[in-house]
mmCIF file of C-alpha atoms in Angstrom:
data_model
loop_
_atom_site.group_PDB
_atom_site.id
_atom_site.type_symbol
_atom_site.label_atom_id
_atom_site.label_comp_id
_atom_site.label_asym_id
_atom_site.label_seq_id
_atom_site.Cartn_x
_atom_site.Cartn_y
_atom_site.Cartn_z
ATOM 1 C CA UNK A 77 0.000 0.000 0.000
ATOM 2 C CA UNK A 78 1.481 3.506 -1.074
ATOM 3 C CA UNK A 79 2.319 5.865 2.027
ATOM 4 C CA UNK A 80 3.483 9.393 1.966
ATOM 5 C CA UNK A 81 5.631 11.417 4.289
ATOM 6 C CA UNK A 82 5.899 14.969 4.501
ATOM 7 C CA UNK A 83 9.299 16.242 5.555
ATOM 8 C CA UNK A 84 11.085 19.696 6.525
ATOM 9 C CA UNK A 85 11.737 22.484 8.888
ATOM 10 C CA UNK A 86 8.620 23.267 11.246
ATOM 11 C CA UNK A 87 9.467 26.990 11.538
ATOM 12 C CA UNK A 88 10.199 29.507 9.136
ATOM 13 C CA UNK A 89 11.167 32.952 9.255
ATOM 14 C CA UNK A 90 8.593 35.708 7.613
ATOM 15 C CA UNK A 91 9.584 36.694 4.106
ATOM 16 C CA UNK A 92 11.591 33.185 3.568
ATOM 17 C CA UNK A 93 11.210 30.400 1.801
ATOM 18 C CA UNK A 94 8.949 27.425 3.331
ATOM 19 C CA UNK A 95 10.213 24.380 1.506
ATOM 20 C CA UNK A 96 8.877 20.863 2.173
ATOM 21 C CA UNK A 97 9.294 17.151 0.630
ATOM 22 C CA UNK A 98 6.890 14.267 0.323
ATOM 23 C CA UNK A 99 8.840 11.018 0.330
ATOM 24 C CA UNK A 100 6.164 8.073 -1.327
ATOM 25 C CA UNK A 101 7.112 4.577 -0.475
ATOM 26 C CA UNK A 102 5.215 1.351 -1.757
ATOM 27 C CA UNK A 103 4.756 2.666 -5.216
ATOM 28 C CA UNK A 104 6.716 4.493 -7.474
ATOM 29 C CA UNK A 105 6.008 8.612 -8.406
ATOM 30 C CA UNK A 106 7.251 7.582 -12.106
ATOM 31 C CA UNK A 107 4.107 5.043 -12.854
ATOM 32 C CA UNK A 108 2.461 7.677 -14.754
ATOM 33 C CA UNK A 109 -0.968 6.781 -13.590
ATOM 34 C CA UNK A 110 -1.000 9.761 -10.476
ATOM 35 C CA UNK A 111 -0.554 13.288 -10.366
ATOM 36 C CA UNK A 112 1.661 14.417 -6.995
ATOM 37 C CA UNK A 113 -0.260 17.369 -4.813
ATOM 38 C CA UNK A 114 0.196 19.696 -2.385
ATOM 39 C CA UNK A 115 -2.812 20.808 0.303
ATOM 40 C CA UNK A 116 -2.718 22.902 3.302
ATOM 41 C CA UNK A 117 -5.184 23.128 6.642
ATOM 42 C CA UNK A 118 -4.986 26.509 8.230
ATOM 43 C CA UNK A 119 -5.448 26.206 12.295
ATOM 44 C CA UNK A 120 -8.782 25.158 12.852
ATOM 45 C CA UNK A 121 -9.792 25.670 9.279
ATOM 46 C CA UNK A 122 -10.778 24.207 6.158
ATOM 47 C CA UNK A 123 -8.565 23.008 3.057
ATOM 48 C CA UNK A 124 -6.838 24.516 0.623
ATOM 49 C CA UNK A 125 -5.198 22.931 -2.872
ATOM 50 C CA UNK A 126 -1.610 24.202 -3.796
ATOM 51 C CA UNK A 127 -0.795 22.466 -6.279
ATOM 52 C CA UNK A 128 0.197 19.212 -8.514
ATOM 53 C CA UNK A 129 2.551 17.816 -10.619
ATOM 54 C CA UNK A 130 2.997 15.114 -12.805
ATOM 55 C CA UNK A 131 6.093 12.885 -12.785
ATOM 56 C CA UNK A 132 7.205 14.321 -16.057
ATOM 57 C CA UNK A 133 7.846 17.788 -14.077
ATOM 58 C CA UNK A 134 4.189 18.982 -15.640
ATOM 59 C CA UNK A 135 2.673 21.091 -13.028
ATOM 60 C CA UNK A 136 -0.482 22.761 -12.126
ATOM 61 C CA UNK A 137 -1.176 25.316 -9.422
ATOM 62 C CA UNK A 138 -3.790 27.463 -7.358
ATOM 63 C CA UNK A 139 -3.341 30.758 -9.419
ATOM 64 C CA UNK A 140 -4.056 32.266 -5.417
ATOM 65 C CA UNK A 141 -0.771 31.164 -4.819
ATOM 66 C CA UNK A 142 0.827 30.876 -8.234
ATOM 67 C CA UNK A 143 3.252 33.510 -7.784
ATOM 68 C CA UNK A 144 5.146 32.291 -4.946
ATOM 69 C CA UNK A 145 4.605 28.454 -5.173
ATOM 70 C CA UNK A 146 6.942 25.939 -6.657
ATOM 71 C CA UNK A 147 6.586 22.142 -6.850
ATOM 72 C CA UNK A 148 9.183 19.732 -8.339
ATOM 73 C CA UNK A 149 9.843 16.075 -8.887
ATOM 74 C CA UNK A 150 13.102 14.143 -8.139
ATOM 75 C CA UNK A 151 11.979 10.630 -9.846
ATOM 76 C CA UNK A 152 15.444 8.769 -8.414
ATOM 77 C CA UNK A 153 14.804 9.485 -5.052
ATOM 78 C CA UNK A 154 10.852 8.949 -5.645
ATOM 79 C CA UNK A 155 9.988 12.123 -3.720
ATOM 80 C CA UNK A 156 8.308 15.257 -4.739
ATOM 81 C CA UNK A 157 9.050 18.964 -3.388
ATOM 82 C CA UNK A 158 7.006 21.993 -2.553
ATOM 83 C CA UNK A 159 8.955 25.691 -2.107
ATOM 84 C CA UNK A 160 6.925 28.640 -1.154
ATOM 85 C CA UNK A 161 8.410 31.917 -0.794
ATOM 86 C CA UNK A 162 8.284 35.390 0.896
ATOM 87 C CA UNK A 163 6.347 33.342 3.703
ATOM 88 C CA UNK A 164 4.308 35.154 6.322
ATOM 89 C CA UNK A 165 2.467 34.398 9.547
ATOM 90 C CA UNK A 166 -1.082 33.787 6.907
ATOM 91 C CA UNK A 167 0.966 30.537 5.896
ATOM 92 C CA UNK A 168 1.613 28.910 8.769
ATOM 93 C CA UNK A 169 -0.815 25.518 8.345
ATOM 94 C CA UNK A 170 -0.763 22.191 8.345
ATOM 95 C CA UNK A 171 0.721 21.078 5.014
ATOM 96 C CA UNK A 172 -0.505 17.385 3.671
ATOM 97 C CA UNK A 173 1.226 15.451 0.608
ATOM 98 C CA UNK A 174 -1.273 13.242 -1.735
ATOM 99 C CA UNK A 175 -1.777 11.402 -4.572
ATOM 100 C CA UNK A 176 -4.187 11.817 -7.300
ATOM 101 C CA UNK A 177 -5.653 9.666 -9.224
ATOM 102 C CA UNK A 178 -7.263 10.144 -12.584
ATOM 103 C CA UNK A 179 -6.014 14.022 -12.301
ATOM 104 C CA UNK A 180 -9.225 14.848 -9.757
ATOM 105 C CA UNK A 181 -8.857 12.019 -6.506
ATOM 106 C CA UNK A 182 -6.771 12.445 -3.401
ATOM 107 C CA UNK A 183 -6.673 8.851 -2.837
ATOM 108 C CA UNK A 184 -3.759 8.341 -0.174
ATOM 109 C CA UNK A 185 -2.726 11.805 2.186
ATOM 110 C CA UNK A 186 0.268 11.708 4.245
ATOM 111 C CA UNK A 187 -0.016 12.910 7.860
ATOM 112 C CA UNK A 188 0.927 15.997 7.114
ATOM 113 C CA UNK A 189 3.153 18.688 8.650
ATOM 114 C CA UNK A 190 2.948 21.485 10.498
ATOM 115 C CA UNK A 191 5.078 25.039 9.767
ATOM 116 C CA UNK A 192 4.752 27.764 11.763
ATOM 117 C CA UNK A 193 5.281 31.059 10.105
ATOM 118 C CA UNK A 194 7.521 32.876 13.030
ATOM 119 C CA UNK A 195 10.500 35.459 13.515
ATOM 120 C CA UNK B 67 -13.040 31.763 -8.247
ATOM 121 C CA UNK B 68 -14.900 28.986 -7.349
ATOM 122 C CA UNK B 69 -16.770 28.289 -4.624
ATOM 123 C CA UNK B 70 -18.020 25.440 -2.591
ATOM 124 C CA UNK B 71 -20.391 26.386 0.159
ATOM 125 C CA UNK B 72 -21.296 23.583 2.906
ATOM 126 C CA UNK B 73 -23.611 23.812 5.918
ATOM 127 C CA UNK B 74 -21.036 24.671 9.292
ATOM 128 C CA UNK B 75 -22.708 21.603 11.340
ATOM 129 C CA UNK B 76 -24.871 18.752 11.370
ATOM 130 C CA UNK B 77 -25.808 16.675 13.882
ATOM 131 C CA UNK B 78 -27.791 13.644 13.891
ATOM 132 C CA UNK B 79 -28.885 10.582 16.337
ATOM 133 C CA UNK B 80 -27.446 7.345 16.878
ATOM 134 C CA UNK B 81 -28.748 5.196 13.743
ATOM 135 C CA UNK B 82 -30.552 7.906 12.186
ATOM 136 C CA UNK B 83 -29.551 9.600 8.374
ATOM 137 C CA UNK B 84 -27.138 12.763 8.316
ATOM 138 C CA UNK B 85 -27.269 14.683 5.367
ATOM 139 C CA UNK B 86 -24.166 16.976 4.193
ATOM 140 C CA UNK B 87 -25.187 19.292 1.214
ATOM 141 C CA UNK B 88 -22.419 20.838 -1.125
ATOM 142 C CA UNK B 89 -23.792 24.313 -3.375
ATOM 143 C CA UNK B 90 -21.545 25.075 -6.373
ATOM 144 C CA UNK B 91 -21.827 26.931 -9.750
ATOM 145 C CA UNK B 92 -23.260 24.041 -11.873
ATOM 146 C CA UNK B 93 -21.501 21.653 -9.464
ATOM 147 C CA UNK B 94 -23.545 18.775 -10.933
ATOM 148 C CA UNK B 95 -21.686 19.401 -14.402
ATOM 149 C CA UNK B 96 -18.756 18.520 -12.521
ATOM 150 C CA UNK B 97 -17.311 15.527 -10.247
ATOM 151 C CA UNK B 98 -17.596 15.646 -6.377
ATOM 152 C CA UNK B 99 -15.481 14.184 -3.846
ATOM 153 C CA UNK B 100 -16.161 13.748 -0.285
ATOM 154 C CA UNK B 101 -13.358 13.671 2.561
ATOM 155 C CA UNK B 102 -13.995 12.767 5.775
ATOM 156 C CA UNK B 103 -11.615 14.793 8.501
ATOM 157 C CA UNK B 104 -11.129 13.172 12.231
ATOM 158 C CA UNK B 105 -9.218 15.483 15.090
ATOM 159 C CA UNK B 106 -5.679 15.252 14.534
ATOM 160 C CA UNK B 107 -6.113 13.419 11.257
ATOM 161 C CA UNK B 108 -5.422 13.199 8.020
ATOM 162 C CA UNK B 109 -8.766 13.724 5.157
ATOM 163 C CA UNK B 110 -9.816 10.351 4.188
ATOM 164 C CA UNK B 111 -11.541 9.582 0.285
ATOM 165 C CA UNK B 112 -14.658 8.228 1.388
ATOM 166 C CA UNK B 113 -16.795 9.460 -1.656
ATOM 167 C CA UNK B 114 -15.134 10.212 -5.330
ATOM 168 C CA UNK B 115 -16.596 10.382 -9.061
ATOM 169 C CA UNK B 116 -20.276 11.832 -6.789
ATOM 170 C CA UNK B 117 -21.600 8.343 -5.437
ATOM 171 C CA UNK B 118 -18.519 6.017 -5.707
ATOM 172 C CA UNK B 119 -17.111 4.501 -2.568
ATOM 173 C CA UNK B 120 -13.604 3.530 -2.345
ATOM 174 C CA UNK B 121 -12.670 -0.152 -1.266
ATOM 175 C CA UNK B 122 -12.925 -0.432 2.846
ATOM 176 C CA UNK B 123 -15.464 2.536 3.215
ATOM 177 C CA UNK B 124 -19.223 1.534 4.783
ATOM 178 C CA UNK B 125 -22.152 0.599 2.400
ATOM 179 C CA UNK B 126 -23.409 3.832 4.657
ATOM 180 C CA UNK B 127 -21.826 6.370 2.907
ATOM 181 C CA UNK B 128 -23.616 7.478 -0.508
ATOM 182 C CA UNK B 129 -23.340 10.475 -2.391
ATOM 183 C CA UNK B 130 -25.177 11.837 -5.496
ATOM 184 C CA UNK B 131 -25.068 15.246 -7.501
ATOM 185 C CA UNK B 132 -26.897 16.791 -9.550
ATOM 186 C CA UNK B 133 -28.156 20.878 -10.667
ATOM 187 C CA UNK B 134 -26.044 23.270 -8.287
ATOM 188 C CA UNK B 135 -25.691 20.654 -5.534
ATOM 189 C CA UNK B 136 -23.781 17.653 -4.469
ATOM 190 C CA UNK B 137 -25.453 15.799 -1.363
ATOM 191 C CA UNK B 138 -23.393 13.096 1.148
ATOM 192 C CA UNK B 139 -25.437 10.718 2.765
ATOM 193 C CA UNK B 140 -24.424 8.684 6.126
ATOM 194 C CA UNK B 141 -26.991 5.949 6.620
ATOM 195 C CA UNK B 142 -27.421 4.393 10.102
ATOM 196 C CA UNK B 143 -24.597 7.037 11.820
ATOM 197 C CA UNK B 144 -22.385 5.616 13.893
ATOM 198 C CA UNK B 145 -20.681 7.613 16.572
ATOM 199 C CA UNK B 146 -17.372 6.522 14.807
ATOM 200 C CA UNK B 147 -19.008 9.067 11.900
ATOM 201 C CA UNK B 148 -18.594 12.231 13.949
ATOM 202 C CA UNK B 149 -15.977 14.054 11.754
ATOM 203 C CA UNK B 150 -15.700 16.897 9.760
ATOM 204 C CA UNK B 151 -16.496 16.003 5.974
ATOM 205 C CA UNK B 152 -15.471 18.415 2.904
ATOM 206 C CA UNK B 153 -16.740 18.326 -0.687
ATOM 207 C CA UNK B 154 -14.314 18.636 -3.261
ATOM 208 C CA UNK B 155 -14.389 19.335 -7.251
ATOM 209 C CA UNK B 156 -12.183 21.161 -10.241
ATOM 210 C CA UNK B 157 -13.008 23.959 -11.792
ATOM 211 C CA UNK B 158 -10.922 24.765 -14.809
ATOM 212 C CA UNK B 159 -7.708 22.589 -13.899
ATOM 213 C CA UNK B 160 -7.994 24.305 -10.003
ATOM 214 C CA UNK B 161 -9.075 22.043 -7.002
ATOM 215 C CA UNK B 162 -11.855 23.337 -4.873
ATOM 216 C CA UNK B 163 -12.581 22.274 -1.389
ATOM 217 C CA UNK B 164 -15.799 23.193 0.207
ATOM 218 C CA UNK B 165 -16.290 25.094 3.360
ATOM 219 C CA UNK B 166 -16.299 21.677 5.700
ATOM 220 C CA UNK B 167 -19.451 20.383 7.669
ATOM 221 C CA UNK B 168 -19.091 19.404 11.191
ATOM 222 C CA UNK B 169 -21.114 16.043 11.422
ATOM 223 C CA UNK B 170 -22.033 15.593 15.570
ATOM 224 C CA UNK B 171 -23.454 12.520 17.133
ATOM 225 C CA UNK B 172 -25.306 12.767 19.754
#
């Protein structure tokens, strides 16, 4: 069964760069059948999509975060990245890793991480 | 941009049926998805494609959509079932998630 595990500092300074990596075990990120994605849970709130990419580097994101988000793909390590910049305290969240099937199903979610957004 | 607009809470007996609406833009022109949220958890798929279930979810959970709204149905609640549940579609290559419902058992 495929797992996913969110890794990376759990505070970051305002105006830096968060940057996080999703590590997928029991199935390979180059099969070509799933997209790669990106969601955040603000304290107490509801969700939020960042972003996806495809194994092939293709990516797709939330044009409300578009300017500062970047997600990449390293296929040999079979782990997928997400970088957002000029960070401040509004960004602090739980951030979750998942897969998606058929380009529209989170199917398997990691257990996500928390970053706090603090000098 | 999109929206997704769910009720804040439901609650619902023992055994009895909670309903969990989901009001979008021609939502029925599109797919729904329904996550189910425990404390300290991560989302879970427990509705995709509007009324499929994925393998190990309860024959209780149904969905269906159709005009402006997508509906999730828990037959039979179980206090196991008090969760917070969020709809979930695309609009133009963008993931939506609705607002979240707060499903109580009492």
């Amino acid at each position: 069964q495929v797992q996913l595990q969110e890794s990376g500092p759990g505070l970051v300074k305002p105006s830096q760069t968060l940057s996080l990596t999703c590590t997928v075990s029991g199935g390979s990120i180059s099969s070509g059948t799933y997209y790669w994605s990106w969601i955040r849970q603000h304290p107490g709130k509801g969700l939020e999509w960042i972003g996806y990419i495809y194994y092939s580097g293709s990516t797709y994101y939330n044009p409300s975060l578009k300017s500062r988000v970047t997600i990449s793909v390293d296929t040999s390590k079979n782990q997928f990245s997400l970088k957002l910049s000029s960070v401040t305290a509004a960004d602090t969240a739980v951030y979750y890793c998942a897969r998606v099937l058929d380009r529209r199903i989170f199917d398997y979610w990691g257990q996500g991480a928390l970053v706090t957004v603090s000098s | 941009s999109y929206e997704l607009t769910q009720p804040p809470s439901v609650s619902v007996s023992p055994g009895q049926t909670a309903s969990i609406t989901c009001f979008g833009d021609k939502l029925g022109d599109k797919y729904a998805s329904w996550y189910q949220q425990k404390p300290g958890q991560s989302p879970v798929l427990v509705i995709y494609q509007d009324f499929q279930r994925p393998s190990g979810i309860p024959e209780r959970f149904s969905g269906s959509n159709s005009g402006n709204t997508a509906t999730l149905t828990i037959s039979g609640t179980q206090a196991m079932d008090e969760a917070d549940y969020y709809c979930q579609a695309w609009d133009s290559s963008t993931g939506v998630f609705g607002t979240g419902t707060k499903v109580t058992v009492l």
